[in-house]
Short mmCIF file of C-alpha atoms in Angstrom, two decimals:
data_model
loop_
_atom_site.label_atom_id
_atom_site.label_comp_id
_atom_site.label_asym_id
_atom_site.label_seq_id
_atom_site.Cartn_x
_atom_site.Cartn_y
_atom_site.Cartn_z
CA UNK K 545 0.00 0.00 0.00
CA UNK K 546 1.38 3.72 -0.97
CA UNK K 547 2.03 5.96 2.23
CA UNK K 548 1.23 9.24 2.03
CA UNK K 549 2.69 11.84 4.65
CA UNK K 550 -0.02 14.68 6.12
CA UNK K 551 0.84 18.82 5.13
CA UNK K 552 -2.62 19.55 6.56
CA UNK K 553 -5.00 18.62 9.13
CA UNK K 554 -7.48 15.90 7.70
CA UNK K 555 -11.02 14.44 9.53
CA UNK K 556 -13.37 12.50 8.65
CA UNK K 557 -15.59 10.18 10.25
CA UNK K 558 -13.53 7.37 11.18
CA UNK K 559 -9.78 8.96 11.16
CA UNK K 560 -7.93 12.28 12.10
CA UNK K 561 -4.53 13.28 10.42
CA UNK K 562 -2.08 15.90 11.99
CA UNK K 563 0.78 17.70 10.02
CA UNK K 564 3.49 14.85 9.67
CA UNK K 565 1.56 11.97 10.05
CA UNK K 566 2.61 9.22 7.93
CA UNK K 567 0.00 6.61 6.64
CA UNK K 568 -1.10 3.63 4.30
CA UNK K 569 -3.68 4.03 2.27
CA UNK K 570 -5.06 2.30 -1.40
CA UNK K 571 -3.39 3.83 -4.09
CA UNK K 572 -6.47 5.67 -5.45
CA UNK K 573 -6.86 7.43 -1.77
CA UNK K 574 -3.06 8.03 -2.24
CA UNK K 575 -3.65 10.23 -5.80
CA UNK K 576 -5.82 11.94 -4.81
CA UNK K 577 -4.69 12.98 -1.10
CA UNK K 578 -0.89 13.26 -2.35
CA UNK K 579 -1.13 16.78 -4.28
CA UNK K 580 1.77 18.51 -2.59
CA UNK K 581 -1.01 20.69 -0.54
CA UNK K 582 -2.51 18.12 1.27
CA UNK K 583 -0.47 15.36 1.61
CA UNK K 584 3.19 14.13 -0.27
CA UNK K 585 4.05 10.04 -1.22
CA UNK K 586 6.42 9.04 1.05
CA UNK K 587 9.27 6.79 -0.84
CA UNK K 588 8.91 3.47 0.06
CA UNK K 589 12.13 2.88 0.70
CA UNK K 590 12.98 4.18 4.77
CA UNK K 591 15.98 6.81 4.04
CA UNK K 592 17.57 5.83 7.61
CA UNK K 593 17.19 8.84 9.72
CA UNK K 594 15.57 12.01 10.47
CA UNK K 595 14.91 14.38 7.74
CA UNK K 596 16.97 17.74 7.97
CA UNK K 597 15.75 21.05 7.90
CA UNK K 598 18.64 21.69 5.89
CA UNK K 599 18.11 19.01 3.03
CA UNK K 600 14.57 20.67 2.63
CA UNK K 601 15.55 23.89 2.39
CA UNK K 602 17.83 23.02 -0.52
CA UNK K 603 14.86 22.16 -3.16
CA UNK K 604 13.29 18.60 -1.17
CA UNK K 605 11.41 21.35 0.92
CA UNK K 606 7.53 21.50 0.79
CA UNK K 607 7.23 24.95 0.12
CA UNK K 608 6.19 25.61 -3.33
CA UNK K 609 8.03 28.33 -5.90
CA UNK K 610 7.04 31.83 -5.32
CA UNK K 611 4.32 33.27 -8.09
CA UNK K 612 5.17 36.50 -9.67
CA UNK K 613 3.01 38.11 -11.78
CA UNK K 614 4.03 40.45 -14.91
CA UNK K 615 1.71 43.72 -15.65
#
């Protein structure tokens, strides 16, 4: 089963998410959850240790690009 990991707080009637939260669900549930606002896959493969502040800020970060708009 695809994991997704939480970027927002999610309810429903059977299940509460927090920020972080990493969970299995069916891979439909995971494409439509995982849309980088939401929630993000999570690679299947475990990476070993804690993710760094650092390593996101360098482009694995969450944040998306800035929008600039041209008059």
């Amino acid at each position: 089963m695809p994991r997704i990991r939480i970027l927002q707080s999610i309810a429903g009637s059977d299940f509460s998410w927090s920020p972080g939260d990493v969970v299995e669900v069916d891979g439909a549930a995971a494409a439509a959850w995982a849309d980088g606002e939401r929630a993000e896959l999570v690679d299947e493969k475990p990476q070993g240790g804690a993710e760094k502040a650092a390593a996101r800020s360098r482009g694995g970060g969450r944040a998306r690009a800035a929008e600039t708009r041209t008059t």
